[in-house]
Amino acid sequence: MRVSKLSAISLAITLVMPMLAQAKAVTSQGASASEFSCEGKSTIPIYEIQGAGATSPLIAAGADESILEVTTKGVVTARAERLYKGFFIQDPQGDGSPLASDGIFVHWGDTAPAAIVPGMQICVTGKVQQYAGFTQINIEEQQQFHLGNYVGELPATPLRIADGQSLAEALERVEGMKVVLDSASDMKVTRSFSLDYDSYRNNMVLSHQAPLMKATQVYAPLSAAAIALNKANIANQLVVESDYKAEHGEVPYFPSFNADNGYIRVGDQLTNIEGVIGYSYEQYRFMPTNDINASDFIRHHDRTAAPAVANQGDLRVASFNVLNFFNSEFGGDKNPLGHNRGAKLESEMLLQRTKIVNAMAAMNADIIGLMEVENNGFGKLSAIQNLVDALNAKLAPEQVYQFVEVTDNDGFIGTDAIAVGILYRPAVVALADAAQIIATPEQHVAEGALTRINEGVTETNPGYHKYQRHSLMQSFSINGQKLTIVVNHFKSKGSGCIEDWLSFNEDSEPEDLQGKCNAFRVSAAKVIGESVTALDGDVLVIGDLNAYGKEDPLAVLTDYDASLSEHVIKTASHTSLNGADYDVQGGVIDKGYGLINLNTQAHGAATYSYSYAGELGNLDHALGNSSLAARLVAIEDWHINAVESSLFEYSSKYTGDLAKSDNGYSSSDHDPVIIALAYPAVQDTKNAESITTAKDDGASLGYLGLLLLSALGLRRKS
C-alpha cells in the first residue's frame, strides 16, 4: 500500500515506541508532566460516547459539552496538527453495530506530543464536547493521557452507504473513524480540486453515486422537487481536506497531480484512498492518510480530443464564454472602463489565447458566439482581432474566421469592460443585413429611495446601479436559408439588485435558489424575447444567460404560462432601456416567448456546462424558434472546462510551481455548447420534415449524463 509522507514519518517514529511506552507522559513542549495513569479508572467505550445520533448521549440537550469527565481508550489512527489540532483514536474491536462510530477525535489544542502516532494504544481523560457539530473529547486543559504499546496501524473500514440512507447519515455512523473509499463506496468527484470559498482552502468534494445537479437546472424554482433535491444535495457531500493547508498548485494526497495525465475531473470515481472522518463548516470532511495516483481515479467520462458533434450537420454553431480574454495591458486598445479583468502577465495572456484557440479549432464550428471578450472595439489592436489572428494561423484557408463588426457607439458593445462577439467562416455562411446591438435594461435606484422594516427598525436602501452586457444580433445566409443569431451575456448571480435588498437577501442566497438579480435577468429575457418574436427565418438565441435550465429567465424565453403555474415570474423594478423608463414598478410575466431549449429537446433537463459550489448545471444555452429546432441534428456541451480543476487555467496567481499545459482543457470556466444543424443545399419539404428524427446520439451526454439522469429519476427523450 502506498503511504503518505506523514505516514512514513509516523512509521519511523514508531521504531522508538518500545522505549516510550513505559515513559511518563510528555507535554507538547517535550517537558515532563506529572504521571497520569488510567489504571483503576472506569472507562467508557468510544462507541458509547458517540452514540447512535448526531450528538453524544453524554451531553445534555442544549449543552455544548459533558459536565463530567470521561475516560476512554483506543488506538491512534491519525494525527491532526493544523486542521483539528489533536489526534484521532479508534476502538479496535468496536461493538459490531453500524449505528455508532468506533472512532473519535481527541482535541489537544496544539501540536500533540510526537510520541502519539498511528498504531499506538492510548488512554485519555477529558470532557465530551460537540464542537460545531463535531463530537470530540477535549483534553486541552489537563492533557491527561497515557500511552500503551505500539500495536500497528488499524485497517481502514470500507465506507458503505445503505439503500435509503443519505451520505450524511452514513458518515455520522463513522465520524472519527479511519475509513477507505473503495470501488463499492461509489464516491464521485462533484467539485474538482479548487478553492473552497467557505474555508478558503484548496480542497475537493465527493458525492455518492453521481455528481450533484443544481436543483433549478432540472426543477422549477420553489417546486417540491427542487426543494427536495437541494436538501438531498446538502446531505450528499464529503469534503476531501488535507490536515495542512496545501501549497499553491499542490494536491497533498495526489503528488502526481498535473495538467496532462494527472488531472481530476468531476464525475471521476475515487478509490484506494484512506483517511479519517471529521466535521467542520457544517460539512463532513475526509482527511487522507495515504497518497494516491492517477490509477486510483476511475474515469467514467474522460477527456476527449474533440466534441462528438464536430463533424455533424451542415452547419455548426457554438457558444463559448472565454473567461475574460483581454489584451489591453499588452499593447491592445483600451475598453470603456479601463479595467483589466483578464491576464496580468503577457505570458498568461498568450497561454490563455493558445488554450482558447486549441479548443476552438477542435470544435470546428462555423459560427462562434463569444462572451467575456474585451470590449475594446474591432481595430487591429482589439482583443477579438488578436484572437481571430491566432485562430486563423492554425487553420487551413477554407476554415478561417472573420468577426462581425459593429460600427455604432465607436465600436463598443455597451459600456462594460467585456462584451459579446461573433466569429464566422465566410466560406460557409454569408452576412445578411447589418449587425444590430440589442440594448438590455439598466437598474438605477438612488440611495435612500426605498425603505424596509428589519426587526422593527426602518432601514433605507443603499444605491443600486446595475447593468447587463448588451446583446448582439446578426443574420446569416446558408444555402439560401436565413439564420439569425443572437449572442447574450446576462447579469451574473453575484452582486445583488434592489429586489434582493427588499427581500433581505443582499448577503444570502435567495430562497428560490436562483441567485442574486434574478428579476433583472428576467427583464433582459423579456427584451430579447420581444426582439426576436417577429423575426422571419430561423432564430437561434445563444450565450451565457447566468440562469440554470428551469429558472425564470429560461422560462420566460421558452414555454412559461402563468395560467398553468403556481410560480409567479416578475421583472425588475426601476429599470430603464436606452435612457427611457422601461419597468419602473416591475411587472408580472404572463407567457413565455415560445423558443425551444435545444439541449432539453435532445437530452432532457439534466445537462450542464458549468460547475459552482459542487453542483452542475447549464448557464450556457441554445434556444431556437420552431423552424430552427426542426433543423437540430445534435447538440453537445463539450466538457473541457466545467469538470476540470481551475488550477489548470491560464492564471498563475494561486498555482505556484504547477506546470501549465496549452491544451484546450481549462481554457475557460464554462464548457462550449456546440449545435449541429441541417441546412441541405437542396431544400425539400420531405427532408425538412425528417430532420427532427435524424438526431445522432453520438452527441449525447455519455456515461456521466446518463448517471445524472438516473440519479434524478429522469430519462432521455426518445
XYZ file of C-alpha atoms in Angstrom:
718
model
C 0.000 0.000 0.000
C 1.233 3.498 -0.803
C 1.784 5.717 2.216
C 1.853 9.480 2.557
C 4.814 11.472 3.858
C 3.039 11.850 7.173
C 2.515 8.070 7.432
C 6.167 7.428 6.589
C 7.304 9.795 9.330
C 4.883 8.206 11.763
C 6.218 4.750 10.908
C 9.756 5.878 11.579
C 8.759 7.321 14.936
C 7.189 4.024 15.960
C 10.612 2.368 15.957
C 11.325 4.071 19.270
C 7.946 3.285 20.785
C 9.071 0.345 22.954
C 11.203 2.762 24.962
C 8.463 5.388 25.174
C 5.641 3.049 26.043
C 6.616 2.959 29.724
C 7.743 6.572 29.926
C 5.969 9.361 31.696
C 3.573 11.459 29.626
C 5.155 14.441 27.941
C 3.700 17.793 27.056
C 3.660 19.308 23.593
C 6.820 21.230 24.582
C 8.588 17.991 25.458
C 8.959 18.636 29.224
C 7.993 16.060 31.861
C 4.473 16.168 33.287
C 3.014 14.562 36.365
C 2.470 10.898 35.689
C -1.038 10.017 34.629
C -2.480 6.537 34.558
C -5.793 5.067 33.527
C -5.316 2.129 35.870
C -8.334 1.674 38.088
C -10.414 4.218 36.184
C -13.795 3.286 34.799
C -13.605 3.611 31.024
C -16.421 4.235 28.582
C -16.085 2.689 25.113
C -15.816 5.150 22.233
C -18.983 3.830 20.615
C -20.972 4.644 23.757
C -19.586 8.169 23.732
C -20.546 8.596 20.091
C -23.970 7.002 20.382
C -26.387 6.469 17.505
C -27.313 10.127 16.995
C -25.580 13.240 15.714
C -24.895 14.351 19.301
C -23.235 12.320 22.047
C -25.777 10.865 24.519
C -23.436 12.016 27.315
C -24.175 15.660 26.538
C -27.390 17.131 27.888
C -29.815 18.640 25.424
C -28.839 22.206 24.622
C -25.378 21.903 26.178
C -22.045 22.155 24.344
C -20.111 19.641 26.407
C -20.371 16.979 29.094
C -20.362 18.193 32.687
C -18.359 15.174 33.837
C -15.014 13.955 32.592
C -14.855 10.585 30.869
C -12.042 8.150 30.320
C -11.764 6.097 27.154
C -9.105 4.210 25.275
C -8.290 3.166 21.744
C -5.605 3.057 19.073
C -4.340 6.224 17.398
C -5.344 6.328 13.725
C -4.160 9.803 12.654
C -2.537 12.970 13.908
C -4.022 16.367 13.031
C -1.714 19.282 13.656
C -3.426 22.123 11.825
C -6.956 21.304 10.728
C -8.178 19.886 14.055
C -5.140 20.112 16.423
C -5.127 16.770 18.134
C -5.413 13.133 17.112
C -7.992 10.505 16.190
C -8.400 7.278 18.144
C -10.485 4.184 17.486
C -11.690 1.124 19.396
C -10.017 -1.805 17.567
C -12.904 -4.201 18.279
C -15.906 -1.878 18.283
C -19.403 -3.012 19.157
C -20.189 -4.549 15.775
C -23.142 -2.205 15.303
C -23.452 0.026 12.192
C -25.300 2.652 14.233
C -22.491 4.082 16.387
C -18.984 5.121 15.399
C -15.982 3.332 16.893
C -13.697 6.351 16.436
C -13.441 9.831 17.937
C -11.251 12.916 17.782
C -9.212 13.986 20.816
C -8.727 17.748 20.922
C -5.284 18.748 22.236
C -5.448 22.428 21.271
C -1.928 22.486 19.867
C 0.539 20.057 18.331
C 0.260 16.814 20.281
C 3.440 15.108 21.586
C 5.466 13.428 18.857
C 5.128 10.072 20.604
C 1.405 9.972 19.794
C 1.445 8.345 16.371
C -0.825 5.982 14.439
C -0.687 2.460 15.828
C -0.113 3.447 19.475
C -2.513 2.368 22.194
C -3.678 5.324 24.222
C -5.978 6.141 27.122
C -7.326 9.687 27.625
C -9.475 11.536 30.140
C -11.389 14.668 29.137
C -14.771 16.228 28.525
C -17.035 15.070 25.706
C -17.809 18.061 23.530
C -19.862 18.955 20.479
C -17.641 21.442 18.716
C -19.535 22.988 15.777
C -21.358 19.683 15.342
C -18.242 17.501 15.713
C -18.180 15.028 18.611
C -14.795 15.087 20.346
C -13.016 14.615 23.647
C -11.393 17.816 24.832
C -8.198 17.284 26.882
C -6.698 20.716 26.195
C -6.690 21.919 29.818
C -5.161 18.981 31.711
C -3.834 16.903 28.789
C -4.422 13.648 30.650
C -3.300 10.684 28.558
C -1.302 7.509 28.883
C 0.474 5.764 26.016
C 0.461 1.991 25.845
C 2.151 -0.311 23.364
C 2.569 0.073 19.638
C 0.162 -2.471 18.105
C 0.329 -1.398 14.465
C -1.982 0.755 12.406
C -5.604 -0.315 12.289
C -7.111 -1.405 8.983
C -9.464 1.111 7.389
C -13.186 0.381 7.380
C -14.727 0.472 3.879
C -17.282 3.258 3.565
C -20.729 1.890 2.736
C -23.931 3.824 2.135
C -27.004 1.648 2.602
C -30.070 1.851 0.394
C -32.345 4.619 1.574
C -29.541 6.227 3.567
C -28.056 9.621 2.768
C -24.318 10.094 2.620
C -24.521 12.383 5.662
C -26.291 9.665 7.656
C -23.666 7.115 6.661
C -20.822 9.468 7.575
C -22.300 10.177 11.004
C -22.015 6.434 11.710
C -18.255 6.552 11.022
C -17.442 10.029 12.346
C -13.935 9.982 13.788
C -13.126 6.580 12.248
C -10.467 5.552 9.770
C -12.203 4.594 6.531
C -11.254 3.668 2.980
C -13.069 4.687 -0.172
C -13.099 1.685 -2.471
C -14.997 0.939 -5.668
C -18.046 -0.244 -3.709
C -18.159 3.088 -1.851
C -19.142 4.623 -5.207
C -17.868 8.091 -4.386
C -17.674 10.519 -7.316
C -15.924 13.870 -7.603
C -18.585 16.590 -7.626
C -16.162 19.516 -7.314
C -12.638 19.164 -8.613
C -9.680 20.322 -6.544
C -10.037 24.095 -6.281
C -10.668 26.918 -3.817
C -13.310 26.330 -1.155
C -14.887 29.727 -0.532
C -16.187 28.651 2.889
C -12.833 27.738 4.393
C -10.577 29.481 1.858
C -8.575 26.319 1.420
C -7.954 24.303 -1.708
C -9.821 21.009 -1.491
C -12.348 18.945 -3.419
C -15.807 17.499 -2.796
C -17.179 13.994 -3.336
C -20.766 12.798 -3.584
C -22.340 9.354 -3.578
C -23.213 7.664 -6.897
C -23.240 10.762 -9.125
C -22.124 14.404 -9.158
C -24.675 16.847 -7.798
C -27.046 18.595 -10.187
C -28.254 22.105 -9.381
C -31.883 21.818 -8.260
C -33.102 24.636 -10.511
C -31.419 23.059 -13.522
C -33.940 20.234 -13.521
C -36.903 21.506 -11.492
C -38.852 24.754 -11.336
C -37.816 27.151 -8.537
C -39.621 26.598 -5.211
C -41.251 23.415 -6.509
C -41.392 20.489 -4.105
C -38.974 18.589 -6.335
C -36.441 21.445 -6.364
C -36.613 21.838 -2.591
C -36.167 18.088 -2.100
C -33.197 17.871 -4.483
C -31.471 20.829 -2.856
C -31.910 19.196 0.562
C -30.562 15.907 -0.796
C -27.557 17.680 -2.323
C -26.653 19.237 1.024
C -26.675 15.758 2.617
C -24.609 14.248 -0.217
C -21.242 15.975 0.160
C -17.905 14.893 1.585
C -15.043 17.395 1.501
C -11.604 15.864 0.951
C -9.426 18.056 3.135
C -5.743 17.703 3.981
C -4.603 18.381 7.534
C -2.303 21.168 6.442
C -3.158 23.944 4.006
C -1.877 22.933 0.608
C 0.802 24.945 -1.117
C -0.363 26.704 -4.269
C -0.735 24.222 -7.113
C -0.297 21.178 -4.881
C -2.710 18.376 -4.011
C -1.201 16.963 -0.789
C -2.517 13.421 -1.207
C -2.016 13.317 -5.005
C 1.663 14.179 -5.606
C 1.499 13.407 -9.355
C -1.268 15.975 -9.963
C -0.591 17.595 -13.341
C -2.397 19.147 -16.300
C -1.754 16.423 -18.871
C -2.284 12.994 -17.289
C -2.647 13.513 -13.550
C -5.849 15.534 -13.555
C -9.057 15.301 -11.530
C -12.425 15.661 -13.292
C -15.938 15.958 -11.953
C -17.531 12.524 -12.340
C -14.317 10.600 -11.638
C -14.759 7.830 -9.078
C -12.153 7.958 -6.310
C -10.803 4.685 -4.898
C -7.999 3.341 -2.689
C -7.765 6.420 -0.523
C -7.755 6.099 3.268
C -8.469 8.757 5.860
C -10.387 9.800 8.943
C -13.828 11.412 9.025
C -14.088 14.852 10.619
C -16.658 17.633 10.596
C -16.331 21.415 10.261
C -18.022 24.329 8.465
C -21.233 22.258 8.672
C -19.786 19.596 6.363
C -18.281 16.146 6.824
C -14.615 16.099 5.934
C -12.297 13.289 4.887
C -8.662 13.784 5.909
C -6.470 11.473 3.781
C -3.721 9.445 5.439
C -2.173 7.914 2.301
C -1.171 9.047 -1.178
C -2.958 8.164 -4.405
C -2.079 8.378 -8.092
C -3.977 8.710 -11.365
C -4.832 4.996 -11.478
C -6.957 5.423 -8.353
C -9.442 7.538 -10.318
C -11.952 5.553 -12.353
C -12.727 7.875 -15.245
C -16.222 7.149 -16.482
C -16.310 10.241 -18.701
C -12.746 11.054 -19.645
C -11.343 13.846 -21.755
C -11.989 13.796 -25.493
C -9.750 15.399 -28.109
C -12.751 16.883 -29.916
C -16.507 17.060 -29.394
C -18.545 14.246 -30.930
C -20.583 16.841 -32.811
C -17.526 18.409 -34.512
C -18.277 16.951 -37.953
C -22.042 16.535 -37.825
C -24.715 18.503 -39.653
C -24.348 21.014 -42.469
C -23.669 23.893 -40.082
C -22.294 24.085 -36.570
C -22.870 26.995 -34.203
C -21.060 27.296 -30.865
C -21.419 29.402 -27.737
C -18.206 29.957 -25.800
C -17.515 32.091 -22.720
C -13.769 32.774 -22.989
C -13.169 33.841 -19.373
C -12.136 37.485 -19.762
C -9.839 37.438 -22.764
C -8.117 40.839 -22.517
C -5.189 42.293 -24.449
C -5.322 45.991 -23.481
C -2.495 45.575 -20.961
C -0.235 44.202 -23.696
C -0.491 46.796 -26.436
C -4.191 46.432 -27.183
C -6.786 49.172 -27.345
C -8.495 50.276 -24.130
C -12.010 49.317 -23.080
C -14.620 51.864 -21.885
C -13.902 51.279 -18.186
C -10.151 50.974 -18.443
C -10.331 47.779 -16.377
C -8.319 44.616 -16.903
C -10.240 41.524 -15.792
C -8.031 39.085 -17.618
C -4.379 38.025 -17.581
C -1.992 40.131 -15.535
C 1.127 38.945 -17.367
C 1.650 38.742 -21.105
C 2.800 35.140 -20.761
C -0.537 34.329 -19.119
C -2.463 36.065 -21.909
C -0.556 34.133 -24.562
C -1.231 30.857 -22.738
C -4.907 31.761 -22.386
C -5.141 32.554 -26.089
C -3.403 29.331 -27.080
C -5.745 27.245 -24.942
C -8.823 29.009 -26.364
C -7.530 28.640 -29.930
C -6.817 24.938 -29.475
C -10.327 24.413 -28.109
C -11.961 26.401 -30.924
C -10.013 24.602 -33.624
C -11.177 21.245 -32.258
C -14.795 22.454 -32.066
C -14.864 23.056 -35.849
C -17.856 25.394 -35.563
C -18.845 27.620 -38.498
C -20.247 30.363 -36.253
C -19.000 31.044 -32.722
C -20.730 33.323 -30.249
C -18.288 34.740 -27.721
C -18.796 36.035 -24.200
C -16.260 37.825 -21.992
C -14.011 39.070 -24.774
C -12.609 42.512 -24.007
C -14.879 45.313 -25.216
C -12.157 47.283 -26.980
C -13.570 47.610 -30.460
C -12.740 45.891 -33.745
C -9.496 47.539 -34.788
C -6.141 45.919 -35.442
C -5.320 46.124 -31.733
C -8.648 44.803 -30.437
C -8.933 41.619 -28.403
C -11.263 39.990 -30.907
C -8.821 40.698 -33.752
C -5.980 39.323 -31.642
C -7.933 36.144 -31.016
C -9.021 35.688 -34.646
C -5.483 36.207 -35.936
C -4.160 33.489 -33.632
C -7.020 31.147 -34.529
C -6.664 31.624 -38.281
C -2.926 30.988 -38.097
C -3.782 27.454 -37.026
C -6.342 26.759 -39.769
C -6.485 25.943 -43.465
C -7.591 28.870 -45.717
C -11.092 27.448 -46.214
C -11.599 27.231 -42.435
C -10.595 30.748 -41.395
C -12.874 33.112 -39.478
C -13.888 36.732 -39.630
C -15.669 38.647 -36.895
C -18.924 40.536 -37.055
C -18.056 44.220 -36.771
C -20.146 46.847 -35.061
C -19.674 50.468 -36.125
C -22.138 52.153 -33.766
C -21.055 53.570 -30.396
C -17.404 53.903 -31.517
C -17.214 50.166 -31.955
C -18.094 49.337 -28.356
C -20.928 46.959 -27.477
C -22.392 48.573 -24.396
C -20.292 50.208 -21.696
C -18.830 47.248 -19.779
C -15.200 46.154 -19.957
C -16.328 42.846 -21.500
C -18.692 42.195 -24.385
C -20.147 39.536 -26.629
C -18.899 38.885 -30.152
C -19.475 36.672 -33.183
C -16.970 34.807 -35.359
C -17.990 33.173 -38.640
C -16.494 31.329 -41.580
C -17.110 33.299 -44.786
C -16.524 30.119 -46.802
C -19.624 28.603 -45.165
C -22.027 31.456 -44.355
C -22.578 34.973 -45.633
C -23.690 38.037 -43.714
C -27.291 39.058 -44.337
C -28.123 42.586 -43.187
C -26.076 44.633 -40.736
C -25.364 43.605 -37.188
C -27.633 45.031 -34.512
C -26.938 45.734 -30.875
C -29.850 44.853 -28.606
C -29.639 47.102 -25.572
C -30.503 45.445 -22.264
C -32.129 47.066 -19.216
C -30.308 49.000 -16.508
C -31.444 49.372 -12.908
C -30.923 52.666 -11.075
C -32.171 53.267 -7.531
C -30.919 56.297 -5.614
C -29.649 55.796 -2.066
C -32.452 56.202 0.490
C -35.245 55.957 -2.064
C -36.874 52.880 -0.509
C -37.408 51.521 2.987
C -37.823 48.165 4.700
C -38.637 47.119 8.258
C -35.908 44.990 9.817
C -36.866 43.666 13.286
C -38.974 46.736 13.924
C -36.365 49.183 12.640
C -36.918 51.193 9.459
C -33.951 50.992 7.098
C -33.272 52.818 3.845
C -31.583 51.291 0.833
C -28.047 51.799 -0.429
C -27.774 52.999 -4.016
C -28.134 50.407 -6.775
C -26.780 50.983 -10.295
C -26.807 47.701 -12.198
C -26.038 46.953 -15.840
C -26.105 43.978 -18.197
C -23.972 43.348 -21.245
C -25.778 44.305 -24.446
C -26.639 41.507 -26.869
C -25.503 41.214 -30.482
C -27.775 40.069 -33.331
C -26.566 39.065 -36.787
C -28.380 37.349 -39.656
C -26.590 34.914 -41.964
C -27.401 33.199 -45.242
C -26.656 29.485 -45.551
C -27.639 27.585 -48.691
C -30.333 30.139 -49.416
C -31.782 29.980 -45.913
C -31.779 32.783 -43.342
C -30.437 32.184 -39.842
C -30.379 34.917 -37.190
C -28.006 34.503 -34.236
C -28.451 36.470 -31.001
C -25.496 36.292 -28.592
C -26.141 37.205 -24.937
C -24.477 37.581 -21.566
C -26.954 38.360 -18.798
C -26.178 39.816 -15.370
C -24.306 37.467 -13.048
C -25.717 35.909 -9.869
C -23.098 37.515 -7.632
C -23.805 41.099 -6.592
C -27.391 41.948 -5.648
C -30.118 44.184 -7.079
C -32.747 46.199 -5.221
C -35.100 43.192 -5.147
C -32.525 41.269 -3.096
C -32.270 44.100 -0.581
C -36.050 44.362 -0.264
C -36.282 40.605 0.443
C -33.349 40.670 2.918
C -31.161 38.566 0.625
C -28.365 41.039 -0.016
C -25.957 38.799 1.947
C -27.505 35.377 1.408
C -28.791 33.019 -1.236
C -32.447 33.704 -2.051
C -34.909 31.018 -1.020
C -35.746 30.206 -4.642
C -32.052 29.293 -5.280
C -31.887 31.467 -8.410
C -29.119 33.720 -7.123
C -28.993 37.494 -6.932
C -30.636 39.785 -9.514
C -32.976 37.108 -10.874
C -35.721 39.627 -11.712
C -33.126 41.777 -13.502
C -32.216 38.813 -15.733
C -35.937 38.283 -16.342
C -36.062 41.874 -17.609
C -33.249 41.089 -20.054
C -35.019 37.919 -21.179
C -38.157 39.953 -21.839
C -36.211 42.374 -24.054
C -34.609 39.532 -26.020
C -37.966 37.774 -26.407
C -39.568 40.947 -27.730
C -36.656 41.473 -30.134
C -36.833 38.054 -31.813
C -40.573 37.331 -31.837
C -41.290 38.972 -35.191
C -38.117 37.877 -36.995
C -38.504 35.819 -40.149
C -36.492 32.679 -40.819
C -34.610 30.599 -38.274
C -33.647 32.173 -34.948
C -31.023 30.900 -32.506
C -30.517 32.610 -29.141
C -27.251 31.545 -27.514
C -24.944 32.601 -24.724
C -24.318 32.770 -21.018
C -27.698 33.671 -19.549
C -26.432 33.204 -15.980
C -29.586 31.203 -15.284
C -29.995 27.443 -14.935
C -32.330 25.405 -17.111
C -35.585 25.775 -15.141
C -35.009 29.256 -13.782
C -37.192 32.231 -14.588
C -35.212 33.788 -17.488
C -35.289 30.471 -19.353
C -38.971 30.001 -18.614
C -39.698 33.495 -19.994
C -37.832 32.798 -23.207
C -39.403 29.353 -23.673
C -42.700 27.828 -22.548
C -43.826 29.650 -19.390
C -47.591 30.001 -18.955
C -48.770 31.800 -15.821
C -52.188 30.158 -16.042
C -50.573 26.718 -15.685
C -48.032 27.572 -12.999
C -48.151 28.485 -9.327
C -44.790 30.190 -9.699
C -45.069 33.922 -10.378
C -42.337 35.474 -12.538
C -41.653 39.203 -12.285
C -39.358 41.674 -13.983
C -37.132 44.026 -12.011
C -38.311 47.434 -10.881
C -36.611 50.788 -11.507
C -35.322 49.722 -14.915
C -34.612 51.840 -17.958
C -33.811 50.959 -21.563
C -31.832 53.202 -23.888
C -32.209 56.016 -21.385
C -36.005 55.784 -21.110
C -38.117 54.225 -18.350
C -38.781 50.551 -19.021
C -40.335 48.879 -15.962
C -40.467 51.386 -13.108
C -42.608 49.221 -10.847
C -41.687 45.848 -12.325
C -44.279 43.630 -13.947
C -45.662 40.108 -13.963
C -44.878 37.860 -16.930
C -47.970 36.114 -18.287
C -46.499 33.981 -21.044
C -43.137 32.934 -22.441
C -41.853 33.774 -25.910
C -42.010 30.222 -27.233
C -38.381 29.442 -28.004
C -37.307 25.813 -27.611
C -34.441 24.747 -25.346
C -32.421 22.605 -27.758
C -30.456 20.813 -25.058
C -33.665 19.819 -23.294
C -35.204 18.741 -26.600
C -32.237 16.480 -27.300
C -31.181 15.249 -23.871
C -33.742 16.163 -21.229
C -33.177 18.589 -18.399
C -30.015 17.160 -16.800
C -27.393 18.888 -18.941
C -24.553 21.095 -17.787
C -21.860 23.498 -18.924
C -20.827 24.980 -15.593
C -19.947 23.916 -12.068
C -20.375 26.042 -8.974
C -20.100 25.006 -5.319
C -20.063 21.349 -6.329
C -23.269 21.473 -8.392
C -23.571 21.129 -12.167
C -25.972 22.932 -14.477
C -26.320 24.904 -17.698
C -25.704 28.615 -17.652
C -24.876 28.449 -21.355
C -27.875 27.842 -23.558
C -29.082 27.387 -27.121
C -32.715 28.342 -27.725
C -34.343 28.171 -31.140
C -37.643 29.040 -32.743
C -39.680 26.116 -34.072
C -38.157 26.160 -37.563
C -34.631 26.212 -36.138
C -35.436 23.429 -33.649
C -36.633 21.283 -36.539
C -33.127 21.511 -38.013
C -31.353 20.189 -34.920
C -29.070 17.261 -35.709
C -27.171 17.204 -32.415
C -26.123 19.426 -29.523
C -23.249 18.901 -27.139
C -21.841 20.563 -24.073
C -18.187 19.721 -24.649
C -16.908 19.065 -21.137
C -13.420 20.543 -21.305
C -13.770 23.194 -18.594
C -16.609 22.831 -16.094
C -15.377 19.443 -14.836
C -11.684 20.372 -14.694
C -9.681 21.988 -11.922
C -9.422 25.773 -12.109
C -5.725 25.364 -11.249
C -5.141 24.402 -14.890
C -6.457 27.753 -16.162
C -4.079 30.399 -17.522
C -3.633 32.389 -14.314
C -0.574 31.641 -12.173
C -1.820 33.644 -9.177
C -2.645 30.648 -6.973
C -0.868 27.813 -8.774
C 2.710 28.091 -7.528
C 5.102 25.845 -9.434
C 2.352 23.790 -11.083
C 3.275 23.326 -14.746
C 0.652 24.580 -17.183
C -0.432 22.933 -20.422
C -1.513 24.621 -23.643
C -4.192 22.018 -24.305
C -7.812 23.119 -24.549
C -8.805 21.783 -21.134
C -9.475 24.562 -18.603
C -9.371 27.107 -21.418
C -12.286 28.747 -19.576
C -14.612 28.045 -16.660
C -17.581 27.375 -18.977
C -17.942 24.494 -21.425
C -18.575 25.453 -25.033
C -22.015 24.464 -26.351
C -21.978 23.237 -29.961
C -25.117 22.885 -32.070
C -25.173 20.894 -35.342
C -27.915 21.931 -37.759
C -29.239 20.582 -41.035
C -29.081 23.058 -43.922
C -29.031 20.840 -47.016
C -28.022 22.510 -50.252
C -31.277 21.468 -51.894
C -34.165 22.055 -49.514
C -37.314 19.985 -49.890
C -40.362 19.544 -47.662
C -39.896 15.832 -47.162
C -36.313 16.304 -45.978
C -37.269 19.164 -43.660
C -39.942 17.043 -42.004
C -37.470 14.249 -41.401
C -34.830 16.447 -39.778
C -36.241 16.047 -36.267
C -35.791 12.265 -36.443
C -32.209 12.491 -37.672
C -30.602 13.259 -34.314
C -27.349 11.465 -33.651
C -26.998 10.045 -30.129
C -23.258 10.322 -30.639
C -23.585 13.845 -29.244
C -25.441 12.712 -26.156
C -24.292 13.155 -22.586
C -22.315 9.939 -22.302
C -21.864 7.959 -19.081
C -21.862 10.919 -16.699
C -25.007 12.387 -18.196
C -26.793 9.045 -18.028
C -25.707 8.666 -14.412
C -27.137 12.078 -13.559
C -30.379 11.300 -15.352
C -30.712 8.039 -13.452
C -29.930 9.681 -10.096
C -32.608 12.310 -10.692
C -35.214 9.818 -11.855
C -35.172 11.305 -15.362
C -34.987 9.603 -18.725
C -33.763 10.825 -22.055
C -36.423 11.590 -24.613
C -36.583 9.148 -27.470
